[in-house]
CSV table of C-alpha atoms in Angstrom, one decimal:
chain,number,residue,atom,x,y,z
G,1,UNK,CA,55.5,57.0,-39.5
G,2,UNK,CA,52.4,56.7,-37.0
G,3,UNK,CA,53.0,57.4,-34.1
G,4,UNK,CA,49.0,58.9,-33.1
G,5,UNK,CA,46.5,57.9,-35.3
G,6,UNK,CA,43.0,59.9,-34.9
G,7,UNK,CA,39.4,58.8,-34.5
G,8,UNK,CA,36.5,61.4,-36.4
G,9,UNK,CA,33.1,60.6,-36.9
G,10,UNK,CA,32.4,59.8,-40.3
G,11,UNK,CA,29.2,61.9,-40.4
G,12,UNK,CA,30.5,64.8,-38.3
G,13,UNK,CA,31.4,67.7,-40.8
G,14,UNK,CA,32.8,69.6,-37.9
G,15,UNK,CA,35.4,67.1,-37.0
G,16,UNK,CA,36.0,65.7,-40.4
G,17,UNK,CA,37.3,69.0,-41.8
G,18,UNK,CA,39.5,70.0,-38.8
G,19,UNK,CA,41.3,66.4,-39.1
G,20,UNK,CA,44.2,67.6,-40.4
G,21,UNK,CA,45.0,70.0,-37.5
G,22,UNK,CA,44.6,68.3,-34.7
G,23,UNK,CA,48.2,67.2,-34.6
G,24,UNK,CA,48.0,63.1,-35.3
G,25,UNK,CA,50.1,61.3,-37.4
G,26,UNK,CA,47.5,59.8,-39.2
G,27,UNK,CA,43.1,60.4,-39.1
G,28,UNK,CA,40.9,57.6,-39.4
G,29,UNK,CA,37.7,58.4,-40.9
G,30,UNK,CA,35.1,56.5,-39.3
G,31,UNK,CA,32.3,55.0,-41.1
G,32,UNK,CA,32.0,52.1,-38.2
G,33,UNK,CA,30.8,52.3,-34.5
G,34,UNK,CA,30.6,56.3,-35.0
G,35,UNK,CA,28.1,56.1,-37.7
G,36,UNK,CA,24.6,55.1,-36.8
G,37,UNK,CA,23.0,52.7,-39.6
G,38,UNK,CA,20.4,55.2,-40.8
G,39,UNK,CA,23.1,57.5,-41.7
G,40,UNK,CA,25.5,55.0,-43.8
G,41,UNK,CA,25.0,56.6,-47.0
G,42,UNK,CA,25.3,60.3,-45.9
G,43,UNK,CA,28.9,59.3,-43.7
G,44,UNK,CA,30.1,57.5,-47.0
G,45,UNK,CA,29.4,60.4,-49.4
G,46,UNK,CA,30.7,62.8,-46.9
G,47,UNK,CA,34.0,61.3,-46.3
G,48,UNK,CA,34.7,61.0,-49.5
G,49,UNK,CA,34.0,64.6,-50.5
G,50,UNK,CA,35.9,65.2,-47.6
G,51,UNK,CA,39.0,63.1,-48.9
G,52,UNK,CA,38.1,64.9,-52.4
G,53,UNK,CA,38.6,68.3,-51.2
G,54,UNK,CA,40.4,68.9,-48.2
G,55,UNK,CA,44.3,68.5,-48.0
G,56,UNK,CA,45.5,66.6,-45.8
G,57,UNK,CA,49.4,67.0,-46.3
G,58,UNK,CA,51.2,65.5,-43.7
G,59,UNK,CA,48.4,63.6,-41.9
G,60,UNK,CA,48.0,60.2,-43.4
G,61,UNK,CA,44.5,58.9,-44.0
G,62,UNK,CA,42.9,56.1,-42.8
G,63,UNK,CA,39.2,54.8,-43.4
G,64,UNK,CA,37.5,52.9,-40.9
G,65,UNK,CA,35.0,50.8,-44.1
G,66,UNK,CA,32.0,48.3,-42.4
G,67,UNK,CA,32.9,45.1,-41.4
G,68,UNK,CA,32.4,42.1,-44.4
G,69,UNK,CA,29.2,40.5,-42.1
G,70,UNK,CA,27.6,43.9,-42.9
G,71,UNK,CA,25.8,45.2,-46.3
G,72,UNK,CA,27.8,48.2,-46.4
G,73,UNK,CA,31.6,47.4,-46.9
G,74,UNK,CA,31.5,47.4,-51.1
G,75,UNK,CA,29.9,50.4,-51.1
G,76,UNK,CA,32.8,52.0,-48.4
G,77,UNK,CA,35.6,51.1,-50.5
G,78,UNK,CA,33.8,51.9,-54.4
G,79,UNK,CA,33.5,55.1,-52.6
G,80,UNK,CA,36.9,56.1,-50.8
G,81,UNK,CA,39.3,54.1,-52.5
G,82,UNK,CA,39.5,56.5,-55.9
G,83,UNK,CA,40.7,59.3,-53.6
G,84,UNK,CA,43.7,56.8,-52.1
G,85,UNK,CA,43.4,56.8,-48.4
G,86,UNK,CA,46.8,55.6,-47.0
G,87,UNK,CA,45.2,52.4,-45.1
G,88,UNK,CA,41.6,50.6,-45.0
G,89,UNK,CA,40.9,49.6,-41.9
G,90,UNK,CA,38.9,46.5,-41.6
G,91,UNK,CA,36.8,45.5,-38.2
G,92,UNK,CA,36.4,42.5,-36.8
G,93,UNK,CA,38.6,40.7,-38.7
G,94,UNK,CA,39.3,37.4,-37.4
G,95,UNK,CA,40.3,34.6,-40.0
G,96,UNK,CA,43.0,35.5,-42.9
G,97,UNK,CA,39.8,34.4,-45.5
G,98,UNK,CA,38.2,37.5,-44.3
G,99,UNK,CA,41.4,40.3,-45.0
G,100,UNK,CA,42.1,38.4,-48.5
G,101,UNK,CA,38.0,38.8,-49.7
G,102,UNK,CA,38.7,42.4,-48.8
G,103,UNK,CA,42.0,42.7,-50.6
G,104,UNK,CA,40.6,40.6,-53.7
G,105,UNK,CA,37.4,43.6,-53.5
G,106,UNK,CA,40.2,46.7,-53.1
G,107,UNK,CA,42.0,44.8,-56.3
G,108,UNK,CA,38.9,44.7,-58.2
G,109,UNK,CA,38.4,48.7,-57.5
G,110,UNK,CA,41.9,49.4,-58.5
G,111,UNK,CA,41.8,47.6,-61.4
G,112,UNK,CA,38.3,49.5,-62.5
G,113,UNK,CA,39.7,53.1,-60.7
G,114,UNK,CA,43.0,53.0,-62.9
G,115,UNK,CA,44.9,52.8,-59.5
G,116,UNK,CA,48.2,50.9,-59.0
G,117,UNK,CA,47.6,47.5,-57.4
G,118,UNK,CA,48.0,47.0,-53.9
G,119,UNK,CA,49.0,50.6,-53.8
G,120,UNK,CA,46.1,51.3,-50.9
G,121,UNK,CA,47.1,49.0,-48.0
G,122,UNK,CA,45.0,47.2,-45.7
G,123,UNK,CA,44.6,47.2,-41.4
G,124,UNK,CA,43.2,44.2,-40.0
G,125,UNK,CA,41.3,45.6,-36.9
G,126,UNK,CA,41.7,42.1,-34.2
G,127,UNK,CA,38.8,42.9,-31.8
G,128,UNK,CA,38.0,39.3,-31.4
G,129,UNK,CA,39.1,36.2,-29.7
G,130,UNK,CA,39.3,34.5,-32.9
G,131,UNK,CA,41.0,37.4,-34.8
G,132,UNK,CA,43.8,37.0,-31.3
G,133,UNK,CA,44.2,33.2,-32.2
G,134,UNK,CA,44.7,34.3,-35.4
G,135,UNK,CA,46.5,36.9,-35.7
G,136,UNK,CA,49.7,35.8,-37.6
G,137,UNK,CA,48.6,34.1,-40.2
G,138,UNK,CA,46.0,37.3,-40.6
G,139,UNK,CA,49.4,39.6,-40.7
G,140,UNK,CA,50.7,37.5,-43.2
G,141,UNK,CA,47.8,36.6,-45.8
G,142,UNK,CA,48.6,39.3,-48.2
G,143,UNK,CA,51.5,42.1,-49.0
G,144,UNK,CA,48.7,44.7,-48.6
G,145,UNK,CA,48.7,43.9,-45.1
G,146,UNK,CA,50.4,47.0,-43.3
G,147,UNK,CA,49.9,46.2,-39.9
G,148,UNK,CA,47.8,45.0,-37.1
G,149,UNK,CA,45.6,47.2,-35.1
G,150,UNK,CA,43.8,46.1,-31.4
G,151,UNK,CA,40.7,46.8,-30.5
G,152,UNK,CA,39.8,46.5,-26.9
G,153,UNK,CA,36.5,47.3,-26.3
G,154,UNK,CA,35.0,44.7,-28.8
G,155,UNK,CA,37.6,42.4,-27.9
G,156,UNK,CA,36.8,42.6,-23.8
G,157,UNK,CA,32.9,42.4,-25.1
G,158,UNK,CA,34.4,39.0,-26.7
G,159,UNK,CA,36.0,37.6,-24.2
G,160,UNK,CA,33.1,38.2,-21.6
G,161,UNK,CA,35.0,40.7,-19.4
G,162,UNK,CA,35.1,43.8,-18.4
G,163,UNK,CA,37.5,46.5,-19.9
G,164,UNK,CA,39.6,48.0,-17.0
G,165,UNK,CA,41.4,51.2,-16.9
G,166,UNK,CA,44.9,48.8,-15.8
G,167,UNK,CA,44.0,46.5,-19.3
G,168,UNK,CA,45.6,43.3,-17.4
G,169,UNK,CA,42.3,41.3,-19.8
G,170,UNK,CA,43.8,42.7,-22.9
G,171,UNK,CA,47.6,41.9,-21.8
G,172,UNK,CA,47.9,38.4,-23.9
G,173,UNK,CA,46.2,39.5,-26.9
G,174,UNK,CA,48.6,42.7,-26.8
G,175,UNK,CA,51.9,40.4,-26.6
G,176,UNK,CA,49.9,37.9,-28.8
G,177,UNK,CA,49.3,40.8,-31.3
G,178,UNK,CA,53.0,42.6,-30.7
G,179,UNK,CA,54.4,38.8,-32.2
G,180,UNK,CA,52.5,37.9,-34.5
G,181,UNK,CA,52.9,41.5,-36.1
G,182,UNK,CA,56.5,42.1,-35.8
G,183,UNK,CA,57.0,38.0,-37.1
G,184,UNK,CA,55.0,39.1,-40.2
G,185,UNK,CA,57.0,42.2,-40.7
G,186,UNK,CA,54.4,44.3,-40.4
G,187,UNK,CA,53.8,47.3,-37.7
G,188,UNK,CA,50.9,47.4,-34.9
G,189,UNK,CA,48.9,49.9,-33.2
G,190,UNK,CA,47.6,49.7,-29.5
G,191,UNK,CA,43.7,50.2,-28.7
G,192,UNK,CA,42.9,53.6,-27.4
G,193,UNK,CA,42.7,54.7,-24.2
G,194,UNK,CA,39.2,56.0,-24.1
G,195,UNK,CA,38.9,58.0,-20.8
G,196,UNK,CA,39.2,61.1,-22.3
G,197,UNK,CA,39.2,63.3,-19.2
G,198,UNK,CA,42.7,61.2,-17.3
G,199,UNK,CA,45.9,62.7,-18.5
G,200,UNK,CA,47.5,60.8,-16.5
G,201,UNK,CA,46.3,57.5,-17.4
G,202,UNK,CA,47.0,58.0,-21.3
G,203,UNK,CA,50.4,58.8,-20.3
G,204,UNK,CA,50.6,55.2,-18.8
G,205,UNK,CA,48.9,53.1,-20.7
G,206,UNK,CA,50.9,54.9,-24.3
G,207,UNK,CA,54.3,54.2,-22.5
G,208,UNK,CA,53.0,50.7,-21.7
G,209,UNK,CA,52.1,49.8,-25.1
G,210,UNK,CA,55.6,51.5,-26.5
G,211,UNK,CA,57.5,49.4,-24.0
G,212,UNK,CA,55.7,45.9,-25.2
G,213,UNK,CA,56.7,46.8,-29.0
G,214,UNK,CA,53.9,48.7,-30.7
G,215,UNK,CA,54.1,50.7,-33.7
G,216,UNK,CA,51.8,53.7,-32.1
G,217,UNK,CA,48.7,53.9,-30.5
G,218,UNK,CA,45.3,55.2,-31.7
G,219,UNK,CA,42.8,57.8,-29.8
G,220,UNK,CA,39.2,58.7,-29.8
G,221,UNK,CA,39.9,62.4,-28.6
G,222,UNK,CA,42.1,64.9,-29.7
G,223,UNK,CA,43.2,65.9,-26.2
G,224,UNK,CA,45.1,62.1,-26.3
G,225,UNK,CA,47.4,62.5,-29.4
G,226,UNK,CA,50.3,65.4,-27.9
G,227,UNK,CA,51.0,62.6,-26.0
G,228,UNK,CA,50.7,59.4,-27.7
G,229,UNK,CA,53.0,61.4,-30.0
G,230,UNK,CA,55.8,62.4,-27.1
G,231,UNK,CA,55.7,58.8,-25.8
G,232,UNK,CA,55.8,57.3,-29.0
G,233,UNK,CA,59.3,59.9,-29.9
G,234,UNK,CA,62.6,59.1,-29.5
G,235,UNK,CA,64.1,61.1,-26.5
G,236,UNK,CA,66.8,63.2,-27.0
G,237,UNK,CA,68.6,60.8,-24.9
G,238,UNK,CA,67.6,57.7,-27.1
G,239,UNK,CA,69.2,60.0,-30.1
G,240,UNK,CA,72.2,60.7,-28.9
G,241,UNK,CA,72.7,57.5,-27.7
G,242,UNK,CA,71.7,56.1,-31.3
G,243,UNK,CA,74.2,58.2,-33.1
G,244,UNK,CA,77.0,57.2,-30.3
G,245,UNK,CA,76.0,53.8,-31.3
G,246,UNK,CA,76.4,54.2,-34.7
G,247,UNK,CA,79.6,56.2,-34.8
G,248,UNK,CA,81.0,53.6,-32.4
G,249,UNK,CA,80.2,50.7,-34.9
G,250,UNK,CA,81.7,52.3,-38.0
G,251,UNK,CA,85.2,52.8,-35.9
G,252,UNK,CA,84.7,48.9,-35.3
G,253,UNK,CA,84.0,48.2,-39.2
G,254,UNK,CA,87.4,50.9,-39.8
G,255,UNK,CA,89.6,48.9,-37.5
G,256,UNK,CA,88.2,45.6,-38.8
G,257,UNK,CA,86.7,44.3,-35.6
G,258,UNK,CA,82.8,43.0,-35.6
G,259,UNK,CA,81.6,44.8,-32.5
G,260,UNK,CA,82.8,47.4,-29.8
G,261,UNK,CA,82.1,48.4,-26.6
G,262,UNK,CA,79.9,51.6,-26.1
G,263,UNK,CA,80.4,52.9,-22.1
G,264,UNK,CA,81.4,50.0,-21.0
G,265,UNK,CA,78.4,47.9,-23.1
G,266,UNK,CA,79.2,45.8,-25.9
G,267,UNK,CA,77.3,47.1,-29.4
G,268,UNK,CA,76.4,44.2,-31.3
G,269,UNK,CA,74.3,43.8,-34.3
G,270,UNK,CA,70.2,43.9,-32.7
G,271,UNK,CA,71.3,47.5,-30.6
G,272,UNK,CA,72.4,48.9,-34.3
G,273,UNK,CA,69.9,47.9,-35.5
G,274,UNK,CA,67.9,49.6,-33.0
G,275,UNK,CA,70.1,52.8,-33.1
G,276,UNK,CA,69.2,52.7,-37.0
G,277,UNK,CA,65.4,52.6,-36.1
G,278,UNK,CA,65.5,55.3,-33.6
G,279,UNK,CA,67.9,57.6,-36.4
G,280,UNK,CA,65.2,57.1,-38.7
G,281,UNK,CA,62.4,58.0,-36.8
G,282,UNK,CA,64.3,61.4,-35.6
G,283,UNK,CA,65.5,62.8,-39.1
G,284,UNK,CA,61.6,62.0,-39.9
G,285,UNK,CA,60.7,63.9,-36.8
G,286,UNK,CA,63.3,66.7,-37.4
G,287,UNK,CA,65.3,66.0,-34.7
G,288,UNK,CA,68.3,65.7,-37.0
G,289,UNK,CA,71.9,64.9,-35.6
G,290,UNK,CA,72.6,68.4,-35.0
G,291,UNK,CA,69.5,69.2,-32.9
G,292,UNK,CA,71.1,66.9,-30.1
G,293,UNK,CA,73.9,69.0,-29.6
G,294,UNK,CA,71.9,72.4,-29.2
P,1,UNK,CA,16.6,61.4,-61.8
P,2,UNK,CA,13.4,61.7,-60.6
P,3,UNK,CA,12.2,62.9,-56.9
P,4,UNK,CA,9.8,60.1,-55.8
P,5,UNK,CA,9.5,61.2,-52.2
P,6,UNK,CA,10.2,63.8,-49.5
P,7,UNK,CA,14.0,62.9,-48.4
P,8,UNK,CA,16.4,64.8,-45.9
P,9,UNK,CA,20.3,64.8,-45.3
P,10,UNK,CA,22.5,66.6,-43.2
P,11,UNK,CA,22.4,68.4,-39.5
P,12,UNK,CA,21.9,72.0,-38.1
P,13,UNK,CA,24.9,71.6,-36.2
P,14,UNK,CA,27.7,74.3,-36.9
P,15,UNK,CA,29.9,73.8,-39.9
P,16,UNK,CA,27.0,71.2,-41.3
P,17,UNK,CA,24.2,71.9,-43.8
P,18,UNK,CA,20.3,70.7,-43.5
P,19,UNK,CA,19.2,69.8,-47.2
P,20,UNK,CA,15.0,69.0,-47.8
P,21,UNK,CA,14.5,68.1,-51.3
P,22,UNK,CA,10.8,66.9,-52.6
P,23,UNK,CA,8.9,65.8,-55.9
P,24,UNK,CA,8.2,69.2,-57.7
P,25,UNK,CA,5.9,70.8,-59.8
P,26,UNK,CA,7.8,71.0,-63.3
P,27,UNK,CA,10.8,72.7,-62.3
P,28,UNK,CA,13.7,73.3,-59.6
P,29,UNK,CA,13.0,75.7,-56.6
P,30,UNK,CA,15.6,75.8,-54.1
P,31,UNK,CA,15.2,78.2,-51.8
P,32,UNK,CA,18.5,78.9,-49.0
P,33,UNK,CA,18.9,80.0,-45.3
P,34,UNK,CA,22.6,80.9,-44.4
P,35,UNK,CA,24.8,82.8,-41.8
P,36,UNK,CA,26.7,83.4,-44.8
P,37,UNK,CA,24.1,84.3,-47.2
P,38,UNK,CA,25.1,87.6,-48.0
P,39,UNK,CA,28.8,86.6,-48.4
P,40,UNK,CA,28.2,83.1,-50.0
P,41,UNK,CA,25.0,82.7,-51.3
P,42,UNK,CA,25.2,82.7,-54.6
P,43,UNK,CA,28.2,80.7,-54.4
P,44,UNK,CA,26.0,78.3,-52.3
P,45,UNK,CA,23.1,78.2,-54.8
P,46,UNK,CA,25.3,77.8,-57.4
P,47,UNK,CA,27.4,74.3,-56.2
P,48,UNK,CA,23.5,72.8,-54.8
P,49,UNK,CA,22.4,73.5,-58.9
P,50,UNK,CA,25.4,71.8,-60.1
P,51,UNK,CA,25.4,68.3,-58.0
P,52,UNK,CA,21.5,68.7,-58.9
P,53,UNK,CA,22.4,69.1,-62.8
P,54,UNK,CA,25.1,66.4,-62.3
P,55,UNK,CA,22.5,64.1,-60.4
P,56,UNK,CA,20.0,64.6,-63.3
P,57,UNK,CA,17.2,66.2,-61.0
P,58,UNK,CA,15.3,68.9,-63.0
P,59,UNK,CA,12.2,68.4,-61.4
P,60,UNK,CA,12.4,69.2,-57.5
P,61,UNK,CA,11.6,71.5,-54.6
P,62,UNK,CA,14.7,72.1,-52.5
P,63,UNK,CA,15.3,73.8,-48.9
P,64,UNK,CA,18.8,74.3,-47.8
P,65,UNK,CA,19.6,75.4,-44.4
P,66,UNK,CA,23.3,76.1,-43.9
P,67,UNK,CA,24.9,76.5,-41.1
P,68,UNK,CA,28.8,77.7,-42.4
P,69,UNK,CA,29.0,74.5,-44.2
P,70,UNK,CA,32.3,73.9,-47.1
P,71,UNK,CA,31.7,73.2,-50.0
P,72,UNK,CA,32.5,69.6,-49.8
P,73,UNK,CA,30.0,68.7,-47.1
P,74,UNK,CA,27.2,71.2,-49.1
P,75,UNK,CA,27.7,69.1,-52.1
P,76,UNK,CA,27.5,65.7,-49.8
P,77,UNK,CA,24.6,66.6,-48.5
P,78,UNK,CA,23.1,67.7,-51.7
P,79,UNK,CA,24.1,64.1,-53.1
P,80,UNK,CA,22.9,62.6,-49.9
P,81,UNK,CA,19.3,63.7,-50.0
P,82,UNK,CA,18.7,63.1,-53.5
P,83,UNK,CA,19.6,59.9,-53.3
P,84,UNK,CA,17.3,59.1,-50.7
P,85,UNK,CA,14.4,60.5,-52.8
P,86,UNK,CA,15.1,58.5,-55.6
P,87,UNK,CA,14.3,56.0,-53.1
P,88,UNK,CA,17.0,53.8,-52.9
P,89,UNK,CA,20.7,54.3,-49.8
P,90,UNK,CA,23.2,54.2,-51.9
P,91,UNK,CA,24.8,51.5,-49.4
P,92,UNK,CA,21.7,48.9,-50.6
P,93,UNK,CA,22.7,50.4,-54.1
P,94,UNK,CA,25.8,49.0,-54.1
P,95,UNK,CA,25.6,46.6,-52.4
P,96,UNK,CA,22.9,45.2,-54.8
P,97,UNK,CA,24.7,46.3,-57.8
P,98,UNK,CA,28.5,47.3,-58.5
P,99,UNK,CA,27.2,49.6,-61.6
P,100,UNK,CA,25.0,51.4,-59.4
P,101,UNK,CA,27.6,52.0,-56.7
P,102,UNK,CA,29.6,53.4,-59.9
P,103,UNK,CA,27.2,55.4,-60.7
P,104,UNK,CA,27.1,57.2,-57.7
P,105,UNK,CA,30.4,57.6,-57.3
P,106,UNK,CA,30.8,58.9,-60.9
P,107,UNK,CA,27.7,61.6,-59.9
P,108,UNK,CA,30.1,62.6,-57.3
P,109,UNK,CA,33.1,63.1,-59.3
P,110,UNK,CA,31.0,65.1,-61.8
P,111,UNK,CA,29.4,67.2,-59.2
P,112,UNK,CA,32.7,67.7,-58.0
């Protein structure tokens, strides 16, 4: 479950080693934007010393490697992939070619690491208009494909517009990128919100993404993740309401009928299946069945 | 592995580690500045010998100037700067050569 995932420099000790207390579902190691070219190699070590060492129990990890237009990208994955990172996420991916070279490259790796293949999965990173276009057929190259991930900021850069605070030039490749993931079977995270001083607008723009389908949201300050994390929860309404839900259907499956009506609504097959997402994602929260009641 | 050139890695920002590492004069001098020194600093001097030993550099002058760094980002910096005085990035390395990148991910492990 990612609900928050984390942005930390790749060459910033500091930030690197506190990672796994800053409260996000999952850290992505940078080794990207964050990492000035004359400082490459020391990032790359550092990370992976980092991965080495520290414990990151409950924080799932996440390496941002070079893009495949740069001379760095082999050397990011020979380097972090023996220590399992959770996901590799891979900029400026925009054709389906490019996500199977780097899959073929992680295989390769595994295979000469001893690791399982496909065992480390992959996170095309759409931040152009030609990743947008194709975004399905990117989600659906490979089984190491995990999910989709937006980036904005190149995107906007792209699409020769400016990035706004109200995102309406990043609305179709959202929904664009919301489809194409969820048709693939595979999750997707929104772009963060990078004003890192307005609470309030964090608040919007998470509940925004949550409402058009995505998976969770990523942040480049850890002042953003309490609440991409509580926008990105079930309520305690939406729990009890699941439960109801599923209770109700079981009485319908005892008496033989195929659905039921639930305060007046009837309960048909997609709202249990919802009910079943949102009772998954509370007993992996810990707010069990008997939490609701208290 | 031999020094060819002066080469530096690392910050003096807190929780970081400065590392200067040079061609020497027929042995290893490292010489450490710490917060921590009384506390840690054999400790210290002790992992900066190993990822030397484990990099193969007998032959170097050394300056570490810590600033309450783990061990993990000592020893990356440690790495870091003798790789630079070999004269090669490890990125050009391995991007070059997928026995080199090896290489330096095995010099890790061992130092490690």
């Amino acid at each position: 479950m990612r609900r928050s995932m984390l942005f930390l420099p790749g060459n910033n000790p500091n930030m690197l080693i506190n990672g796994n207390c800053l409260g996000a579902d999952a850290v992505i190691f940078d080794l990207e934007d964050a990492v000035s070219p004359a400082e490459k190699d020391a990032a790359r070590i550092l990370v992976r010393n980092t991965m080495r060492y520290m414990d990151f129990r409950g924080c799932e990890i996440i390496v941002r490697i070079n893009s495949i237009d740069t001379p760095y990208w082999k050397a990011d994955l020979d380097a972090v992939l023996p220590y399992k990172p959770n996901l590799i996420l891979l900029p400026k991916t925009g054709t389906a070619s490019d996500a199977l070279g780097v899959d073929a490259y992680m295989a390769q790796v595994e295979a000469r690491t001893g690791l399982e293949q496909g065992s480390i999965g992959l996170m095309p990173l759409i931040e152009t208009a030609m990743g947008v276009e194709n975004a399905f057929s990117i989600a659906s190259c490979s089984k190491r494909v995990k999910a989709l991930f937006l980036g904005a900021e190149d995107l906007t850069a792209d699409l020769q517009c400016k990035r706004t605070k109200e995102g309406r030039e990043i609305e179709y490749a959202r929904t664009r990128l919301v489809v194409a993931a969820r048709a693939a079977g595979v999750d997707v995270y929104d772009t963060p919100f990078t004003d890192v001083n307005d609470d309030e607008g964090v608040v919007k723009d998470a509940s925004y993404a949550k409402a058009l389908g995505f998976t969770g949201k990523a942040s480049i300050s850890p002042r953003h993740v309490e609440v991409i994390n509580q926008v990105f929860s079930p309520s305690l309404k939406d729990i009890t309401y699941a439960y109801e839900v599923v209770e109700a259907i079981a009485q319908a499956k005892a008496q033989g009928k195929g659905a039921i009506s639930l305060h007046g609504k009837m309960i048909d097959a997609p709202i249990v299946a919802r009910a079943e997402r949102t009772i998954a994602m509370a007993e992996a929260l810990g707010l069990g069945k008997e939490e609701r009641h208290e | 592995m031999e020094i060819l050139k002066n080469a530096s890695a690392g910050t003096l920002e807190s929780s970081d580690v400065y590392v200067e590492i040079e061609p020497g004069t027929g042995a290893l001098e490292i010489s450490l500045e710490s917060v921590v020194e009384n506390q840690f600093g054999e400790a210290i001097l002790k992992a900066v010998r190993e990822v030397l030993r484990e990099c193969q550099v007998q032959n170097a002058v050394v300056r570490v100037v810590d600033r309450g760094a783990l061990e993990c980002v000592l020893r990356a910096r440690v790495e870091t700067a003798v790789l630079r005085a070999i004269g090669e990035t490890a990125s050009l390395r391995t991007a070059a050569r997928t026995e080199d990148a090896q290489a330096v991910v095995d010099c890790g492990k061992e130092a490690g």
